[in-house]
Coordinates of C-alpha atoms and ligand atoms in Angstrom, one line a residue:
X923 CA 0.0 0.0 0.0
X924 CA 1.5 3.4 -1.1
X925 CA -1.0 5.7 0.4
X926 CA -4.3 5.2 2.4
X927 CA -6.7 7.8 1.0
X928 CA -9.7 5.7 0.1
X929 CA -10.9 2.1 -0.4
X930 CA -9.2 2.2 -3.8
X931 CA -5.9 1.8 -2.0
X932 CA -7.0 -1.5 -0.6
X933 CA -6.5 -4.7 -2.6
X934 CA -8.6 -7.0 -0.4
X935 CA -10.9 -5.5 2.3
X936 CA -11.5 -8.8 4.1
X937 CA -7.8 -9.4 4.2
X938 CA -7.1 -6.0 5.8
X939 CA -10.1 -6.4 8.2
X940 CA -8.7 -9.8 9.2
X941 CA -5.3 -8.3 9.9
X942 CA -7.0 -5.7 12.2
X943 CA -8.7 -8.5 14.1
X944 CA -5.3 -10.3 14.4
X945 CA -3.9 -7.2 16.0
X946 CA -6.8 -7.0 18.3
X947 CA -6.0 -10.6 19.5
X948 CA -2.3 -9.9 19.6
X949 CA -1.4 -6.1 19.7
X950 CA 2.3 -6.5 19.9
X951 CA 2.9 -9.2 17.3
X952 CA 4.7 -6.8 15.0
X953 CA 6.2 -4.5 17.7
X954 CA 9.5 -4.0 15.8
X955 CA 8.0 -3.4 12.3
X956 CA 8.0 0.4 12.7
X957 CA 11.3 0.7 14.6
X958 CA 13.2 3.8 13.6
X959 CA 10.2 5.2 11.7
X960 CA 8.2 8.3 12.5
X961 CA 4.5 8.9 11.9
X962 CA 3.6 12.6 11.6
X963 CA -0.1 13.4 12.3
X964 CA -1.3 16.8 11.1
X965 CA -4.7 18.1 12.2
X966 CA -6.5 21.0 10.6
X967 CA -9.6 20.1 12.5
X968 CA -10.6 18.5 15.9
X969 CA -10.4 14.8 16.7
X970 CA -10.6 12.5 19.7
X971 CA -10.8 8.9 18.3
X972 CA -8.6 9.2 15.2
X973 CA -5.9 11.1 17.0
X974 CA -5.6 8.7 20.0
X975 CA -6.3 5.4 18.3
X976 CA -3.8 6.1 15.5
X977 CA -1.1 7.2 17.9
X978 CA -1.5 4.0 20.0
X979 CA -1.6 1.9 16.8
X980 CA 1.7 3.4 15.7
X981 CA 3.3 2.8 19.0
X982 CA 2.2 -0.8 19.0
X983 CA 4.3 -1.2 15.9
X984 CA 7.3 0.5 17.5
X985 CA 6.9 3.8 15.7
X986 CA 7.6 7.3 17.1
X987 CA 4.7 9.7 16.7
X988 CA 4.5 13.5 16.2
X989 CA 1.2 15.2 16.5
X990 CA 0.9 18.7 15.0
X991 CA -2.3 20.7 15.4
X992 CA -1.3 22.8 12.5
X993 CA -4.6 24.9 12.6
X994 CA -3.6 26.2 16.1
X995 CA 0.1 25.9 16.4
X996 CA 1.4 26.2 12.8
X997 CA 1.5 29.0 10.3
X998 CA -1.8 29.5 8.4
X999 CA -1.5 27.6 5.2
X1000 CA -2.3 28.7 1.6
X1001 CA -3.6 26.0 -0.7
X1002 CA -4.4 28.1 -3.8
X1003 CA -2.0 28.2 -6.7
X1004 CA -0.5 31.5 -8.0
X1005 CA -1.9 33.8 -5.4
X1006 CA -0.2 36.9 -4.0
X1007 CA 0.2 35.9 -0.3
X1008 CA -0.4 39.3 1.2
X1009 CA -3.3 38.2 3.4
X1010 CA -3.2 36.2 6.7
X1011 CA -1.8 33.0 5.2
X1012 CA 2.0 32.9 5.9
X1013 CA 3.0 29.6 4.3
X1014 CA 2.1 27.7 1.2
X1015 CA 1.4 24.0 1.3
X1016 CA 4.1 23.5 -1.3
X1017 CA 6.8 24.3 1.2
X1018 CA 5.0 23.1 4.3
X1019 CA 4.3 19.6 2.9
X1020 CA 7.8 19.3 1.4
X1021 CA 9.4 20.2 4.7
X1022 CA 7.3 18.0 6.9
X1023 CA 7.8 15.1 4.4
X1024 CA 11.6 15.2 5.2
X1025 CA 11.0 14.7 8.9
X1026 CA 8.6 11.8 8.9
X1027 CA 8.2 8.4 7.2
X1028 CA 4.3 8.4 7.0
X1029 CA 2.2 11.5 7.1
X1030 CA -1.4 11.5 8.4
X1031 CA -3.7 14.4 7.7
X1032 CA -7.1 15.4 8.9
X1033 CA -8.9 18.0 6.8
X1034 CA -12.6 18.8 6.8
X1035 CA -14.3 20.2 3.7
X1036 CA -15.1 23.9 3.5
X1037 CA -18.7 22.9 2.5
X1038 CA -18.8 26.1 0.3
X1039 CA -17.3 25.1 -3.1
X1040 CA -18.3 21.6 -3.9
X1041 CA -15.9 21.3 -6.7
X1042 CA -12.9 22.1 -4.5
X1043 CA -14.0 19.8 -1.7
X1044 CA -14.7 16.9 -4.1
X1045 CA -11.3 17.5 -5.9
X1046 CA -9.7 16.9 -2.4
X1047 CA -7.6 20.1 -2.9
X1048 CA -6.0 19.9 0.5
X1049 CA -5.0 16.2 1.0
X1050 CA -4.0 15.8 -2.7
X1051 CA -1.5 18.6 -2.3
X1052 CA 0.1 16.9 0.7
X1053 CA 0.3 13.8 -1.4
X1054 CA 1.9 15.8 -4.2
X1055 CA 4.4 17.7 -2.2
X1056 CA 5.3 15.5 0.9
X1057 CA 6.9 12.7 -1.1
X1058 CA 6.0 10.2 1.6
X1059 CA 3.0 7.8 2.1
X1060 CA 0.0 9.8 3.2
X1061 CA -2.6 8.4 5.6
X1062 CA -6.1 10.0 5.5
X1063 CA -7.3 10.8 9.0
X1064 CA -10.6 12.0 7.3
X1065 CA -10.4 14.2 4.3
X1066 CA -13.0 16.4 2.6
X1067 CA -15.0 13.6 1.1
X1068 CA -14.0 10.3 2.8
X1069 CA -13.0 8.8 6.1
X1070 CA -11.4 5.4 5.2
X1071 CA -10.0 4.6 8.7
X1072 CA -13.5 4.9 10.0
X1073 CA -15.0 2.7 7.3
X1074 CA -12.4 0.0 7.8
X1075 CA -13.2 -0.1 11.5
X1076 CA -16.9 -0.2 10.6
X1077 CA -16.4 -3.3 8.5
X1078 CA -14.2 -4.9 11.1
X1079 CA -17.0 -4.4 13.6
X1080 CA -19.7 -5.8 11.3
X1081 CA -17.5 -8.8 10.6
X1082 CA -16.8 -9.3 14.2
X1083 CA -20.5 -9.4 15.1
X1084 CA -21.7 -11.3 12.0
X1085 CA -21.1 -14.8 13.3
X1086 CA -22.4 -17.3 10.8
X1087 CA -24.9 -15.0 9.2
X1088 CA -24.2 -14.2 5.6
X1089 CA -25.5 -11.2 3.6
X1090 CA -26.6 -9.0 6.5
X1091 CA -29.0 -6.2 5.8
X1092 CA -27.1 -2.9 6.5
X1093 CA -29.0 0.4 6.5
X1094 CA -27.3 3.7 6.5
X1095 CA -29.7 6.3 7.8
X1096 CA -29.5 10.1 7.8
X1097 CA -30.4 11.7 11.2
X1098 CA -31.0 15.4 12.1
X1099 CA -28.3 17.8 13.4
X1100 CA -28.0 21.5 14.1
X1101 CA -24.8 21.9 12.2
X1102 CA -23.8 21.4 8.6
X1103 CA -21.6 18.3 8.7
X1104 CA -19.4 16.8 6.0
X1105 CA -20.5 13.9 3.8
X1106 CA -17.2 12.1 4.3
X1107 CA -18.4 9.5 6.8
X1108 CA -21.5 8.4 4.9
X1109 CA -19.7 8.6 1.5
X1110 CA -16.9 6.5 2.7
X1111 CA -19.2 3.9 4.5
X1112 CA -21.2 3.6 1.3
X1113 CA -18.1 3.2 -0.8
X1114 CA -16.6 0.5 1.4
X1115 CA -19.8 -1.4 1.9
X1116 CA -20.4 -1.4 -1.8
X1117 CA -16.9 -2.5 -2.5
X1118 CA -17.1 -5.2 0.1
X1119 CA -20.2 -6.5 -1.6
X1120 CA -21.3 -8.9 1.2
X1121 CA -24.5 -7.3 2.3
X1122 CA -27.9 -6.1 1.3
X1123 CA -27.3 -2.4 1.5
X1124 CA -29.9 0.3 1.8
X1125 CA -29.4 4.1 2.3
X1126 CA -32.3 6.1 3.7
X1127 CA -32.6 9.9 3.9
X1128 CA -35.0 12.8 3.2
X1129 CA -35.3 14.2 -0.3
X1130 CA -32.2 16.3 -1.3
X1131 CA -29.8 14.4 0.9
X1132 CA -28.7 12.1 -1.9
X1133 CA -25.0 11.3 -1.7
X1134 CA -22.8 11.6 -4.7
X1135 CA -23.5 8.6 -7.0
X1136 CA -19.8 7.9 -7.1
X1137 CA -20.1 6.6 -3.5
X1138 CA -23.7 5.5 -3.2
X1139 CA -24.0 3.5 -6.5
X1140 CA -24.9 -0.1 -5.8
X1141 CA -27.0 0.7 -2.7
X1142 CA -30.8 0.8 -2.7
X1143 CA -32.1 4.3 -1.9
X1144 CA -35.3 4.4 0.2
X1145 CA -36.9 7.7 1.2
X1146 CA -39.1 6.0 3.8
X1147 CA -37.0 5.4 6.9
X1148 CA -39.5 3.0 8.5
X1149 CA -39.5 0.9 5.4
X1150 CA -35.8 0.9 5.1
X1151 CA -35.3 -0.2 8.7
X1152 CA -37.5 -3.3 8.4
X1153 CA -35.4 -6.4 9.1
X1154 CA -32.1 -4.5 9.4
X1155 CA -29.2 -6.3 11.0
X1156 CA -27.0 -3.2 11.2
X1157 CA -28.2 0.4 11.4
X1158 CA -25.6 3.0 10.7
X1159 CA -26.7 6.4 11.8
X1160 CA -25.1 9.7 10.6
X1161 CA -26.1 13.2 9.8
X1162 CA -24.7 14.9 6.7
X1163 CA -25.3 18.2 5.0
X1164 CA -26.8 18.2 1.5
X1165 CA -24.6 17.3 -1.5
X1166 CA -27.1 18.5 -4.1
X1167 CA -27.8 21.9 -2.3
X1168 CA -24.2 21.8 -1.3
X1169 CA -23.3 22.2 2.3
X1170 CA -26.8 23.3 3.3
X1171 CA -29.1 21.9 6.0
X1172 CA -32.3 21.2 4.1
X1173 CA -34.1 19.3 6.8
X1174 CA -34.0 19.1 10.6
X1175 CA -37.1 16.8 10.8
X1176 CA -36.8 15.3 14.4
X1177 CA -38.8 12.3 13.3
X1178 CA -35.6 11.0 11.7
X1179 CA -33.8 10.6 15.1
X1180 CA -33.2 6.9 15.8
X1181 CA -35.3 5.8 18.8
X1182 CA -35.8 2.4 20.5
X1183 CA -39.3 2.3 18.9
X1184 CA -37.9 2.3 15.5
X1185 CA -35.6 -0.6 16.3
X1186 CA -38.7 -2.8 16.9
X1187 CA -39.1 -3.6 13.2
X1188 CA -35.4 -4.4 12.7
X1189 CA -33.8 -7.8 13.2
X1190 CA -32.7 -6.7 16.7
X1191 CA -30.5 -4.4 14.7
X1192 CA -27.1 -3.3 16.0
X1193 CA -26.7 0.5 16.0
X1194 CA -23.5 2.1 14.8
X1195 CA -22.3 5.7 14.7
X1196 CA -18.8 6.9 14.1
X1197 CA -19.0 9.3 17.1
X1198 CA -19.0 12.0 18.3
X1199 CA -22.8 11.7 18.6
X1200 CA -25.3 14.3 20.0
X1201 CA -27.7 12.4 22.2
X1202 CA -31.4 12.9 21.8
X1203 CA -30.8 14.8 18.6
X1204 CA -29.2 12.2 16.3
X1205 CA -29.8 9.0 18.4
X1206 CA -32.0 8.8 21.5
X1207 CA -30.7 7.8 25.0
X1208 CA -32.9 4.7 25.0
X1209 CA -30.9 3.4 22.0
X1210 CA -27.4 4.5 23.0
X1211 CA -27.9 3.1 26.5
X1212 CA -29.3 -0.2 25.2
X1213 CA -27.5 -3.4 24.2
X1214 CA -28.3 -2.7 20.6
X1215 CA -25.7 0.1 20.5
X1216 CA -22.3 -1.1 19.5
X1217 CA -20.7 2.4 19.1
X1218 CA -18.1 1.8 21.9
X1219 CA -16.9 -1.5 20.4
X1220 CA -16.9 0.2 17.0
X1221 CA -14.7 3.1 18.2
X1222 CA -12.4 0.5 19.9
X1223 CA -11.8 -1.1 16.6
X1224 CA -10.4 2.1 15.2
X1225 CA -7.2 1.2 17.0
X1226 CA -6.8 -2.2 15.3
X1227 CA -7.9 -0.8 11.9
X1228 CA -5.3 1.9 12.1
X1229 CA -2.6 -0.6 13.1
X1230 CA -3.5 -2.8 10.1
X1231 CA -3.2 0.2 7.8
X1232 CA 0.0 1.5 9.2
X1233 CA 1.5 -2.0 9.0
X1234 CA 0.5 -2.3 5.4
X1235 CA 2.0 1.1 4.6
X1236 CA 5.2 0.2 6.5
X1237 CA 5.5 -3.1 4.5
X1238 CA 4.4 -1.2 1.3
X1239 CA 2.2 -4.1 0.3
Ligands
LIG1882 C1 -17.4 15.1 11.8 C2 -18.1 14.6 10.5 O1 -19.3 14.5 10.5 O2 -17.4 14.4 9.5 C3 -16.3 14.0 12.2 C4 -16.9 12.7 12.4 C5 -15.8 11.7 12.6 N1 -18.3 15.2 12.9 C6 -18.6 16.4 13.4 O3 -18.1 17.4 13.0 C7 -19.6 16.4 14.6
LIG1883 N1 -15.0 9.0 14.5 C1 -14.0 9.9 14.5 O1 -13.2 10.0 13.5 O2 -13.9 10.6 15.6 P1 -12.9 11.8 15.9 O3 -13.4 12.9 15.0 O4 -13.0 12.1 17.3 O5 -11.5 11.4 15.5

């Protein structure tokens, strides 16, 4: 593996997920693999899980880790080409990425979309320039349009719980929120589940919350949430802002919040969310505090997923 930017960098999803589960069973089995190597992690946005799980994963492989909150502690970066830098941006990504690339062996980046210019966000203008100028393997810690480390952990969790059941029904459902959030998590989940191909996959959301077809193609789109949830084995809840009316909140309908009542028609569905989750806005307490919720186990698997990805980058295969 040269970079980890999306599912396209993965040859075999099951193989990578199985490696993650092997690390879960035996965290230090490759404790010298990353000896003498440094992981740099650059954050342009907040993070709890990604930050800590990836650091621990790197250390389990013997790596050193540097975390740089570049949004708060670095010079403000310019990403546009050919501009006169006479505003508040002191450094261009061309220099910043090339410099950091000399200090580390693998470079992780978290960068949220601006949610203003769809074309720029969907061209991945920020992370693609780090790839271009750093000259080292780049690890996405969530970019403008995808969150592959999250999606791998999601599949690891589903596989872990699946038992002997084949072809589970997986439902990705939109839920309300007060802020305009990225489409990265649902895009990526859809892309990975479609690429995995081992489920009956349904996406449900109000009108005008259609995801880009590039990610959703292969899933059944159902606008009636109750209908979508019938018989579901896994319910993946997430808010996202509109892709078609880009970056806008076009519904706040509270009836889309996941409640215990809605789980009644599912196949005792397991409830997933990438976290952080706003209780009683996105998912009700009666769900999050029930045994249907597997969000803590899911977040735990972020560690083993990151370890599997880092190991693959270190081995470059
Ligand atoms: C972010 C998002 O929706 O992409 C990060 C999730 C991992 N969530 C929020 O901003 C609340
Ligand atoms: N799920 C996730 O990526 O969480 P953080 O934003 O806290 O890293």
